[in-house]
CSV table of C-alpha atoms in Angstrom, one decimal:
chain,number,residue,atom,x,y,z
A,1,MET,CA,103.0,22.2,67.8
A,2,THR,CA,100.7,22.7,64.8
A,3,ASP,CA,100.4,26.1,63.2
A,4,LYS,CA,97.5,28.4,64.0
A,5,LEU,CA,97.8,30.1,60.7
A,6,ARG,CA,99.7,29.0,57.6
A,7,LEU,CA,99.9,31.2,54.5
A,8,ALA,CA,101.5,29.6,51.4
A,9,ASN,CA,102.4,31.6,48.3
A,10,VAL,CA,99.6,34.0,48.8
A,11,THR,CA,99.3,36.3,45.8
A,12,LYS,CA,96.9,39.2,45.4
A,13,HIS,CA,96.5,41.8,42.7
A,14,PHE,CA,94.5,45.0,42.5
A,15,GLY,CA,94.2,45.4,38.8
A,16,THR,CA,97.7,45.1,37.4
A,17,ASN,CA,99.2,46.0,40.8
A,18,ARG,CA,100.6,42.9,42.6
A,19,VAL,CA,100.0,43.8,46.2
A,20,LEU,CA,101.0,40.4,47.7
A,21,ASP,CA,103.5,38.3,45.9
A,22,GLN,CA,103.9,34.6,46.8
A,23,LEU,CA,103.9,35.5,50.5
A,24,SER,CA,104.3,32.6,52.9
A,25,ILE,CA,104.4,32.5,56.7
A,26,SER,CA,103.4,30.2,59.5
A,27,VAL,CA,102.2,31.5,62.9
A,28,ALA,CA,102.1,29.4,66.1
A,29,PRO,CA,99.2,29.6,68.5
A,30,GLY,CA,99.6,32.5,70.9
A,31,GLU,CA,102.4,34.1,68.8
A,32,VAL,CA,102.6,37.8,68.4
A,33,VAL,CA,103.8,38.7,64.9
A,34,SER,CA,104.3,42.3,63.7
A,35,PHE,CA,104.4,43.3,60.0
A,36,ILE,CA,106.3,46.5,59.3
A,37,GLY,CA,107.1,48.2,56.1
A,38,ALA,CA,106.5,51.2,54.0
A,39,SER,CA,103.0,52.3,53.0
A,40,GLY,CA,101.8,50.2,50.1
A,41,SER,CA,104.0,47.2,51.0
A,42,GLY,CA,100.9,45.1,51.5
A,43,LYS,CA,100.5,45.0,55.3
A,44,THR,CA,96.8,45.9,55.4
A,45,THR,CA,95.9,43.8,52.4
A,46,LEU,CA,97.6,40.8,54.0
A,47,LEU,CA,95.5,41.2,57.2
A,48,ARG,CA,92.3,41.7,55.2
A,49,CYS,CA,93.0,38.5,53.2
A,50,ILE,CA,93.4,36.5,56.4
A,51,ASN,CA,89.9,37.8,57.6
A,52,LEU,CA,88.6,37.0,54.1
A,53,LEU,CA,87.6,40.6,53.5
A,54,GLU,CA,89.7,40.3,50.3
A,55,THR,CA,89.9,37.2,48.1
A,56,ILE,CA,93.3,36.0,47.2
A,57,ASP,CA,94.3,35.2,43.6
A,58,ASP,CA,96.7,32.4,44.3
A,59,GLY,CA,98.1,30.4,47.1
A,60,SER,CA,96.3,29.2,50.3
A,61,ILE,CA,95.6,30.2,53.9
A,62,HIS,CA,95.0,27.6,56.5
A,63,LEU,CA,93.5,28.2,59.9
A,64,ASP,CA,94.5,25.2,62.0
A,65,ASP,CA,93.8,22.4,59.5
A,66,LEU,CA,91.1,24.2,57.5
A,67,GLU,CA,91.9,25.8,54.2
A,68,ILE,CA,89.9,28.9,54.6
A,69,THR,CA,90.6,30.3,51.1
A,70,ARG,CA,89.2,27.3,49.3
A,71,VAL,CA,86.3,28.0,47.0
A,72,GLY,CA,83.0,27.2,48.8
A,73,VAL,CA,84.2,27.7,52.3
A,74,ASP,CA,81.7,29.8,54.3
A,75,ALA,CA,83.5,33.0,55.4
A,76,ASN,CA,81.2,33.8,58.3
A,77,PRO,CA,82.2,31.0,60.7
A,78,ILE,CA,85.9,31.8,59.9
A,79,ARG,CA,85.4,35.4,60.7
A,80,ARG,CA,84.1,34.5,64.1
A,81,ARG,CA,87.4,32.9,64.8
A,82,VAL,CA,89.6,35.6,63.2
A,83,GLY,CA,88.8,39.1,64.4
A,84,ILE,CA,90.1,42.4,62.9
A,85,VAL,CA,90.5,45.9,64.3
A,86,PHE,CA,90.7,48.6,61.7
A,87,GLN,CA,92.8,51.8,61.5
A,88,SER,CA,89.7,54.0,61.3
A,89,PHE,CA,87.8,52.1,64.1
A,90,ASN,CA,84.7,51.6,61.9
A,91,LEU,CA,82.4,51.6,64.9
A,92,PHE,CA,78.7,51.6,64.0
A,93,PRO,CA,77.7,55.3,64.6
A,94,HIS,CA,74.0,54.6,65.1
A,95,MET,CA,74.6,52.1,68.0
A,96,SER,CA,75.7,52.7,71.6
A,97,VAL,CA,79.1,51.4,72.7
A,98,LEU,CA,77.3,48.4,74.3
A,99,ARG,CA,75.3,47.6,71.2
A,100,ASN,CA,78.4,47.8,69.1
A,101,THR,CA,79.9,45.2,71.3
A,102,THR,CA,76.9,42.9,71.6
A,103,LEU,CA,75.7,43.0,67.9
A,104,ALA,CA,77.8,40.0,66.8
A,105,LEU,CA,77.0,38.1,70.0
A,106,THR,CA,73.2,38.3,69.6
A,107,GLU,CA,73.0,38.1,65.8
A,108,VAL,CA,75.9,35.7,64.9
A,109,LEU,CA,76.2,33.6,68.0
A,110,GLY,CA,72.5,33.8,69.0
A,111,ASN,CA,73.2,34.8,72.6
A,112,SER,CA,70.4,36.3,74.6
A,113,ARG,CA,70.5,40.1,75.1
A,114,GLU,CA,71.3,39.7,78.8
A,115,GLU,CA,74.0,37.2,78.1
A,116,ALA,CA,75.6,39.3,75.4
A,117,GLU,CA,75.4,42.5,77.5
A,118,SER,CA,77.1,40.8,80.5
A,119,THR,CA,79.9,39.6,78.2
A,120,ALA,CA,80.2,43.1,76.7
A,121,ARG,CA,80.1,44.9,80.0
A,122,THR,CA,82.9,42.7,81.3
A,123,LEU,CA,85.1,43.3,78.3
A,124,LEU,CA,84.5,47.1,78.1
A,125,ALA,CA,85.1,47.5,81.8
A,126,ARG,CA,88.4,45.6,81.4
A,127,PHE,CA,89.4,48.2,78.8
A,128,GLY,CA,88.5,51.2,81.0
A,129,LEU,CA,85.2,51.9,79.3
A,130,ALA,CA,82.8,51.1,82.2
A,131,ASP,CA,81.3,54.6,82.1
A,132,LYS,CA,80.8,54.6,78.4
A,133,PHE,CA,78.3,51.7,77.8
A,134,ASP,CA,75.5,54.0,76.7
A,135,SER,CA,77.6,56.6,74.8
A,136,TYR,CA,77.6,56.8,71.1
A,137,PRO,CA,80.9,56.6,69.1
A,138,ASP,CA,80.9,60.3,68.1
A,139,ARG,CA,81.1,61.3,71.7
A,140,LEU,CA,84.2,59.3,72.4
A,141,SER,CA,87.9,60.2,71.9
A,142,GLY,CA,89.8,58.3,69.2
A,143,GLY,CA,91.6,56.2,71.8
A,144,GLN,CA,88.3,55.3,73.5
A,145,GLN,CA,86.7,54.4,70.1
A,146,GLN,CA,89.6,52.2,69.2
A,147,ARG,CA,89.3,50.4,72.6
A,148,VAL,CA,85.6,49.8,71.9
A,149,ALA,CA,86.6,48.4,68.5
A,150,ILE,CA,89.0,46.0,70.1
A,151,ALA,CA,86.3,45.0,72.7
A,152,ARG,CA,83.9,44.5,69.8
A,153,ALA,CA,86.3,42.2,68.0
A,154,LEU,CA,87.1,40.3,71.1
A,155,ALA,CA,83.5,39.7,72.1
A,156,LEU,CA,83.3,36.7,69.8
A,157,ASN,CA,86.4,35.3,71.6
A,158,PRO,CA,88.4,34.9,68.4
A,159,GLU,CA,91.5,32.7,68.2
A,160,VAL,CA,93.3,35.1,66.0
A,161,LEU,CA,93.1,38.9,66.2
A,162,LEU,CA,94.4,41.1,63.4
A,163,LEU,CA,95.3,44.7,64.3
A,164,ASP,CA,95.6,46.9,61.2
A,165,GLU,CA,97.6,50.0,62.1
A,166,ILE,CA,95.3,50.5,65.0
A,167,THR,CA,97.1,53.6,66.3
A,168,SER,CA,97.7,55.4,63.0
A,169,ALA,CA,94.6,57.5,63.2
A,170,LEU,CA,95.2,58.5,66.8
A,171,ASP,CA,96.6,61.7,68.3
A,172,PRO,CA,100.0,60.8,69.8
A,173,GLU,CA,98.8,61.2,73.4
A,174,LEU,CA,96.1,58.6,72.8
A,175,VAL,CA,98.3,55.9,71.4
A,176,GLY,CA,99.5,54.7,74.8
A,177,GLU,CA,96.0,53.7,76.1
A,178,VAL,CA,95.4,51.6,73.0
A,179,LEU,CA,98.7,49.9,73.1
A,180,ASP,CA,98.2,49.1,76.8
A,181,VAL,CA,95.1,47.1,75.8
A,182,VAL,CA,97.2,45.1,73.3
A,183,ARG,CA,99.9,44.5,75.9
A,184,GLU,CA,97.2,43.0,78.1
A,185,LEU,CA,96.1,40.6,75.3
A,186,LYS,CA,99.6,39.2,74.8
A,187,GLY,CA,99.9,35.9,76.7
A,188,SER,CA,96.1,35.4,77.0
A,189,GLY,CA,96.5,32.6,74.4
A,190,ILE,CA,95.2,34.7,71.5
A,191,THR,CA,97.3,34.8,68.3
A,192,LEU,CA,98.0,38.4,67.4
A,193,LEU,CA,99.0,39.8,64.0
A,194,LEU,CA,99.8,43.5,63.8
A,195,ALA,CA,100.4,45.8,60.9
A,196,THR,CA,102.1,48.7,62.5
A,197,HIS,CA,104.2,51.9,62.2
A,198,GLU,CA,104.9,51.9,65.9
A,199,MET,CA,108.4,50.5,65.8
A,200,GLY,CA,109.1,50.8,69.5
A,201,PHE,CA,105.9,48.9,70.3
A,202,ALA,CA,106.6,46.2,67.6
A,203,ARG,CA,110.0,45.7,69.1
A,204,GLU,CA,108.6,45.4,72.6
A,205,ILE,CA,105.6,43.2,72.1
A,206,SER,CA,106.4,40.9,69.1
A,207,ASP,CA,107.7,37.4,69.2
A,208,ARG,CA,108.6,37.9,65.6
A,209,VAL,CA,108.8,40.9,63.3
A,210,CYS,CA,108.4,40.6,59.5
A,211,PHE,CA,109.5,43.4,57.2
A,212,LEU,CA,107.3,43.6,54.1
A,213,ALA,CA,108.5,44.9,50.8
A,214,ASN,CA,106.8,44.7,47.4
A,215,GLY,CA,104.2,42.3,48.8
A,216,THR,CA,106.5,39.7,50.2
A,217,ILE,CA,108.4,39.2,53.5
A,218,ALA,CA,111.8,40.5,52.8
A,219,GLU,CA,113.1,39.7,56.2
A,220,SER,CA,111.8,38.2,59.4
A,221,GLY,CA,113.2,37.4,62.8
A,222,HIS,CA,113.3,38.2,66.5
A,223,PRO,CA,112.6,41.9,67.1
A,224,GLU,CA,116.1,42.5,68.5
A,225,GLN,CA,117.6,41.1,65.4
A,226,ILE,CA,115.4,43.0,63.0
A,227,PHE,CA,115.8,46.3,64.7
A,228,GLY,CA,119.3,45.8,66.0
A,229,ASP,CA,121.0,44.0,63.2
A,230,PRO,CA,118.9,44.0,60.0
A,231,GLN,CA,120.3,41.9,57.2
A,232,ASP,CA,118.3,42.8,54.2
A,233,GLN,CA,119.3,46.1,52.6
A,234,ARG,CA,115.7,47.2,52.2
A,235,THR,CA,115.1,46.7,55.9
A,236,GLN,CA,118.2,48.7,56.7
A,237,GLN,CA,117.0,51.5,54.5
A,238,PHE,CA,113.5,51.5,55.8
A,239,LEU,CA,114.6,51.5,59.5
A,240,ALA,CA,117.2,54.3,58.7
A,241,ARG,CA,114.3,56.4,57.3
A,242,VAL,CA,112.1,55.6,60.3
A,243,ILE,CA,114.9,56.5,62.7
A,244,ASN,CA,115.6,59.8,60.9
A,245,SER,CA,111.9,60.7,61.2
A,246,GLY,CA,112.1,60.1,64.9
A,247,ARG,CA,109.5,57.2,64.9
A,248,LEU,CA,111.8,54.6,66.6
A,249,ASN,CA,112.2,55.2,70.3
B,1,MET,CA,43.3,95.8,31.9
B,2,PRO,CA,41.1,93.6,34.1
B,3,ARG,CA,39.7,95.5,37.1
B,4,TRP,CA,40.6,94.3,40.6
B,5,ASP,CA,37.0,93.9,41.6
B,6,ARG,CA,36.5,91.5,38.6
B,7,VAL,CA,39.5,89.5,39.7
B,8,LYS,CA,38.3,89.5,43.3
B,9,ALA,CA,34.8,88.4,42.3
B,10,SER,CA,36.2,85.6,40.1
B,11,PHE,CA,38.9,84.1,42.4
B,12,PHE,CA,38.3,85.4,45.9
B,13,ASP,CA,34.6,85.4,46.5
B,14,GLY,CA,34.3,84.9,50.2
B,15,GLU,CA,30.7,83.7,50.1
B,16,ARG,CA,31.6,81.1,47.5
B,17,LEU,CA,34.6,80.0,49.5
B,18,VAL,CA,32.5,79.5,52.6
B,19,ASP,CA,29.9,77.7,50.6
B,20,SER,CA,32.3,75.4,48.9
B,21,MET,CA,34.7,74.6,51.7
B,22,PRO,CA,32.7,71.9,53.5
B,23,ARG,CA,32.3,70.0,50.2
B,24,LEU,CA,36.0,70.5,49.4
B,25,LEU,CA,37.1,69.2,52.8
B,26,GLU,CA,34.7,66.3,52.5
B,27,ALA,CA,36.2,65.4,49.1
B,28,PHE,CA,39.7,66.0,50.5
B,29,VAL,CA,39.2,63.0,52.8
B,30,LEU,CA,39.6,60.8,49.7
B,31,ASP,CA,42.9,62.5,48.9
B,32,VAL,CA,44.1,61.7,52.4
B,33,LYS,CA,42.9,58.2,52.0
B,34,ILE,CA,44.7,57.6,48.8
B,35,PHE,CA,47.8,59.2,50.3
B,36,ALA,CA,47.5,57.0,53.4
B,37,TRP,CA,47.2,53.7,51.6
B,38,THR,CA,49.8,54.4,48.9
B,39,THR,CA,52.5,55.7,51.2
B,40,PRO,CA,53.3,52.5,53.1
B,41,ALA,CA,53.1,50.5,50.0
B,42,ILE,CA,55.4,52.8,48.2
B,43,LEU,CA,57.9,52.8,51.0
B,44,ALA,CA,57.9,49.0,51.3
B,45,VAL,CA,58.2,48.4,47.5
B,46,ALA,CA,60.8,51.1,47.1
B,47,LEU,CA,62.9,49.7,49.9
B,48,LEU,CA,62.8,46.2,48.4
B,49,LEU,CA,63.7,47.6,45.0
B,50,ALA,CA,66.7,49.5,46.5
B,51,ILE,CA,67.9,46.4,48.3
B,52,ALA,CA,67.5,44.2,45.2
B,53,ARG,CA,69.5,46.7,43.2
B,54,ASN,CA,72.2,46.8,45.8
B,55,THR,CA,72.6,43.0,46.0
B,56,ARG,CA,76.1,41.7,45.2
B,57,ASN,CA,75.2,38.1,44.7
B,58,PRO,CA,76.1,37.3,41.1
B,59,ALA,CA,73.2,34.9,40.9
B,60,LEU,CA,70.8,37.8,41.4
B,61,PHE,CA,72.1,39.7,38.4
B,62,PRO,CA,68.8,39.3,36.4
B,63,LEU,CA,66.9,40.8,39.4
B,64,ARG,CA,69.2,43.8,39.4
B,65,ILE,CA,68.6,44.3,35.6
B,66,PHE,CA,64.9,44.1,36.2
B,67,VAL,CA,65.0,46.7,38.9
B,68,ILE,CA,67.1,49.0,36.8
B,69,ALA,CA,64.7,48.6,33.9
B,70,TYR,CA,61.7,49.1,36.2
B,71,THR,CA,63.0,52.4,37.7
B,72,ASP,CA,64.0,53.7,34.3
B,73,VAL,CA,60.7,53.0,32.7
B,74,MET,CA,58.6,54.2,35.6
B,75,ARG,CA,60.5,57.4,36.1
B,76,GLY,CA,60.8,58.1,32.4
B,77,VAL,CA,57.1,58.4,31.7
B,78,PRO,CA,54.9,61.2,33.1
B,79,VAL,CA,52.8,60.1,36.1
B,80,ILE,CA,49.6,61.2,34.4
B,81,LEU,CA,50.3,58.8,31.5
B,82,TRP,CA,50.6,55.9,33.9
B,83,ILE,CA,47.4,56.9,35.7
B,84,TYR,CA,45.5,57.0,32.4
B,85,LEU,CA,47.1,53.8,31.2
B,86,ILE,CA,46.7,51.7,34.3
B,87,GLY,CA,43.7,53.5,35.9
B,88,PHE,CA,41.6,53.4,32.7
B,89,GLY,CA,43.3,50.5,31.0
B,90,VAL,CA,43.2,47.8,33.6
B,91,PRO,CA,39.6,48.2,34.7
B,92,GLY,CA,38.7,48.2,30.9
B,93,ILE,CA,40.0,44.7,30.3
B,94,GLY,CA,36.8,43.3,31.9
B,95,LEU,CA,37.6,42.8,35.6
B,96,GLU,CA,34.6,42.2,38.0
B,97,ARG,CA,33.7,44.6,40.8
B,98,PRO,CA,35.4,45.6,43.0
B,99,TRP,CA,38.5,45.0,40.9
B,100,ASN,CA,37.5,47.3,38.1
B,101,SER,CA,37.6,50.5,40.3
B,102,PRO,CA,39.5,53.4,38.7
B,103,LEU,CA,40.3,54.5,42.2
B,104,LEU,CA,42.1,51.2,42.9
B,105,TRP,CA,44.1,51.2,39.7
B,106,GLY,CA,44.7,54.9,39.8
B,107,SER,CA,46.3,54.4,43.3
B,108,VAL,CA,48.3,51.5,41.9
B,109,ALA,CA,49.6,53.7,39.1
B,110,LEU,CA,50.6,56.3,41.6
B,111,GLY,CA,52.3,53.7,43.8
B,112,LEU,CA,54.2,52.1,40.9
B,113,THR,CA,55.7,55.4,39.7
B,114,TYR,CA,56.4,56.8,43.1
B,115,SER,CA,58.0,53.5,44.3
B,116,ALA,CA,60.6,54.0,41.4
B,117,TYR,CA,61.4,57.5,42.6
B,118,VAL,CA,61.6,56.6,46.2
B,119,ALA,CA,63.7,53.5,45.4
B,120,GLU,CA,66.3,55.8,44.0
B,121,VAL,CA,66.3,57.9,47.2
B,122,PHE,CA,66.8,54.7,49.3
B,123,ARG,CA,69.5,53.6,46.9
B,124,ALA,CA,71.4,56.9,47.3
B,125,GLY,CA,71.2,56.4,51.1
B,126,ILE,CA,72.5,52.8,50.9
B,127,ASP,CA,75.3,53.9,48.6
B,128,SER,CA,76.2,56.7,51.1
B,129,VAL,CA,77.1,54.3,53.9
B,130,HIS,CA,80.8,53.8,53.7
B,131,GLU,CA,82.2,50.5,52.6
B,132,SER,CA,84.2,50.3,55.8
B,133,GLN,CA,80.9,49.9,57.7
B,134,ARG,CA,80.2,46.8,55.7
B,135,ALA,CA,83.7,45.5,56.2
B,136,ALA,CA,83.4,46.0,60.0
B,137,ALA,CA,80.0,44.1,60.1
B,138,ARG,CA,81.2,41.3,57.8
B,139,SER,CA,84.4,40.9,59.8
B,140,LEU,CA,82.3,40.1,62.8
B,141,GLY,CA,80.7,37.2,61.0
B,142,LEU,CA,77.4,38.9,60.1
B,143,SER,CA,75.9,37.7,56.8
B,144,SER,CA,75.3,40.2,54.0
B,145,ALA,CA,71.6,40.2,54.9
B,146,GLN,CA,72.3,40.9,58.6
B,147,THR,CA,74.8,43.6,57.6
B,148,MET,CA,72.1,45.3,55.5
B,149,ARG,CA,69.5,45.0,58.2
B,150,HIS,CA,71.5,46.1,61.3
B,151,VAL,CA,74.3,48.3,59.9
B,152,VAL,CA,73.6,49.7,56.4
B,153,LEU,CA,69.8,50.3,56.4
B,154,PRO,CA,69.5,52.1,59.8
B,155,GLN,CA,72.2,54.6,58.7
B,156,ALA,CA,70.9,54.9,55.1
B,157,ILE,CA,67.3,55.5,56.1
B,158,ARG,CA,68.3,58.1,58.7
B,159,ARG,CA,70.2,60.0,56.0
B,160,VAL,CA,67.4,60.0,53.4
B,161,VAL,CA,64.5,61.1,55.6
B,162,PRO,CA,64.6,64.7,54.2
B,163,PRO,CA,64.6,63.8,50.5
B,164,LEU,CA,62.0,61.1,51.3
B,165,MET,CA,59.8,63.8,52.9
B,166,ASN,CA,60.3,65.8,49.7
B,167,ASP,CA,58.9,63.0,47.6
B,168,MET,CA,56.0,62.6,50.1
B,169,VAL,CA,55.1,66.3,49.6
B,170,SER,CA,55.1,65.7,45.9
B,171,LEU,CA,52.9,62.6,46.2
B,172,GLN,CA,50.5,64.4,48.4
B,173,LYS,CA,49.8,66.8,45.5
B,174,ASP,CA,49.9,64.2,42.8
B,175,VAL,CA,47.1,62.3,44.5
B,176,ALA,CA,44.9,64.9,42.8
B,177,LEU,CA,45.8,63.5,39.4
B,178,VAL,CA,43.6,60.4,40.2
B,179,SER,CA,40.6,62.7,39.8
B,180,LEU,CA,41.3,62.8,36.1
B,181,ILE,CA,40.0,59.2,35.8
B,182,GLY,CA,36.9,59.7,37.8
B,183,PRO,CA,37.1,59.6,41.6
B,184,ILE,CA,35.7,62.7,43.2
B,185,GLU,CA,38.5,64.0,45.3
B,186,ILE,CA,39.1,67.7,46.1
B,187,LEU,CA,40.3,68.8,42.7
B,188,ARG,CA,37.4,67.3,40.9
B,189,GLN,CA,34.9,68.6,43.6
B,190,ALA,CA,36.4,72.1,43.1
B,191,GLY,CA,35.9,71.7,39.3
B,192,ILE,CA,32.2,70.8,39.9
B,193,ASP,CA,31.7,73.8,42.1
B,194,LYS,CA,33.5,76.0,39.6
B,195,SER,CA,31.2,75.0,36.8
B,196,LYS,CA,28.1,75.3,39.0
B,197,PHE,CA,28.9,78.9,40.0
B,198,ALA,CA,31.0,79.9,37.0
B,199,ASN,CA,33.6,81.1,39.5
B,200,PHE,CA,37.2,80.0,40.2
B,201,THR,CA,37.1,80.5,44.0
B,202,PRO,CA,36.6,76.8,44.7
B,203,TYR,CA,39.9,76.1,42.9
B,204,VAL,CA,41.5,78.7,45.2
B,205,GLY,CA,39.9,77.0,48.1
B,206,ALA,CA,41.3,73.6,47.0
B,207,ALA,CA,44.7,75.3,46.7
B,208,LEU,CA,44.5,76.6,50.2
B,209,VAL,CA,43.7,73.1,51.5
B,210,PHE,CA,46.7,71.7,49.8
B,211,LEU,CA,48.9,74.5,51.1
B,212,ALA,CA,47.6,73.8,54.6
B,213,ILE,CA,49.2,70.4,54.4
B,214,THR,CA,52.2,70.9,52.2
B,215,ILE,CA,53.7,74.0,53.9
B,216,PRO,CA,53.9,72.4,57.3
B,217,LEU,CA,55.3,69.2,55.7
B,218,THR,CA,57.9,71.3,53.9
B,219,ARG,CA,58.9,73.1,57.1
B,220,LEU,CA,59.2,69.7,58.8
B,221,THR,CA,61.5,68.6,56.0
B,222,ASP,CA,63.7,71.7,56.4
B,223,TRP,CA,63.8,71.1,60.1
B,224,LEU,CA,64.9,67.5,59.7
B,225,LEU,CA,67.6,68.5,57.2
B,226,THR,CA,69.0,71.0,59.7
B,227,ARG,CA,68.9,68.5,62.5
B,228,GLU,CA,70.6,65.9,60.3
B,229,ARG,CA,73.3,68.4,59.5
B,230,GLU,CA,73.8,69.2,63.2
B,231,ARG,CA,73.8,65.5,64.1
B,232,THR,CA,76.5,64.6,61.7
B,233,GLY,CA,78.5,67.3,63.3
B,234,SER,CA,79.6,69.3,60.3
B,235,SER,CA,79.6,72.8,61.6
B,236,ARG,CA,78.5,75.6,59.3
B,237,VAL,CA,81.2,77.5,57.5
B,238,ARG,CA,80.7,81.2,57.8
């Protein structure tokens, strides 16, 4: 099977700081890959590069057979195929939940208002937000806002969805409802890439877990292997710290 | 020391006030007209200037430089100087009627200067919209123009309504400066009446007319500010 995503030697600097260092990975269609690692290890930057919100300094990223990082490639059609959900939700505060979800449908895909709203209503209802269509983001809990953000990203029916620490800004009791949504997505054919601190969840949902250190993949493998029998010393140290802080259940 | 009855006779002569007021109000219609036609032009030009200054397309760099120079020059020179320069100057280069009207060019001068001030207000509003909002919009495939139109501007404009109102109160008063190049609006009418009666009451009358407009506008601005603070949810610290 051909790869859905292929990153080759991706390098990214912020000033003199090398955030991604010759990072390479291939992801199969429908695969669920989690990126774990300390803060600053490059997880978020990696996802933002795949969505073309950041430009890379070296290397290449392919989506199917298209090199999306080549100079001159229009980012907008790529972004329709690769959605992203942010840690801080980033909902549009001046729009209702429904309008947040239909905006890209009407403006980017050119759907009619009715068409877009029917798509959005179905998606929002699927995520338990049927009674929130007309609410504004400020009036929702963090968990509800993040579910809206996921619905908004899914409205364009992307082939790849990037989830950037989507539960990190949530109160602990709200994490579950958001993770349930992600569980539901697995197996729907969509390719999922997660940057996460939820080790238990990464272990449960991932087909593959990658441990990032210093902007590169230090170790990757089946979740049981990474969490049960890590080989790289840095992975071992990282997981030991996580276990000590009680984050691995 | 001047006696109160002298002050009263010179500034607060009720009879003179009643006599002048109809003429003042009639002249004030011109102030309102100037205000009414300059305001939409100012808002439109200012918004375009702010968007141009905010553009991130490297090819439009010269446009950004032009906008920066324009706002610097327009804001750096007193309004009255622009009114003299443009309002007297341009009709003086030999334009035919109706294009030689000081009223027209005085309004243009007001519009040009105020658009520079108001552009800075819009720019502050655009800058205040968090980068993550743009990231979210762009990540959905919206172009930068669509992002500006649907995501950035609606939030930016909402936030700058109070400072915008402040500039409008200011403009409403500065309209009177156009009188200095000829058109008979309220300030000039008050001056005529003052000379005729050798009494300052018409000026006081004109001041009252301005206050009748600017005080409600100012209160409205305050109210909008308070409402904006409440809407954004930041509760007051005791």
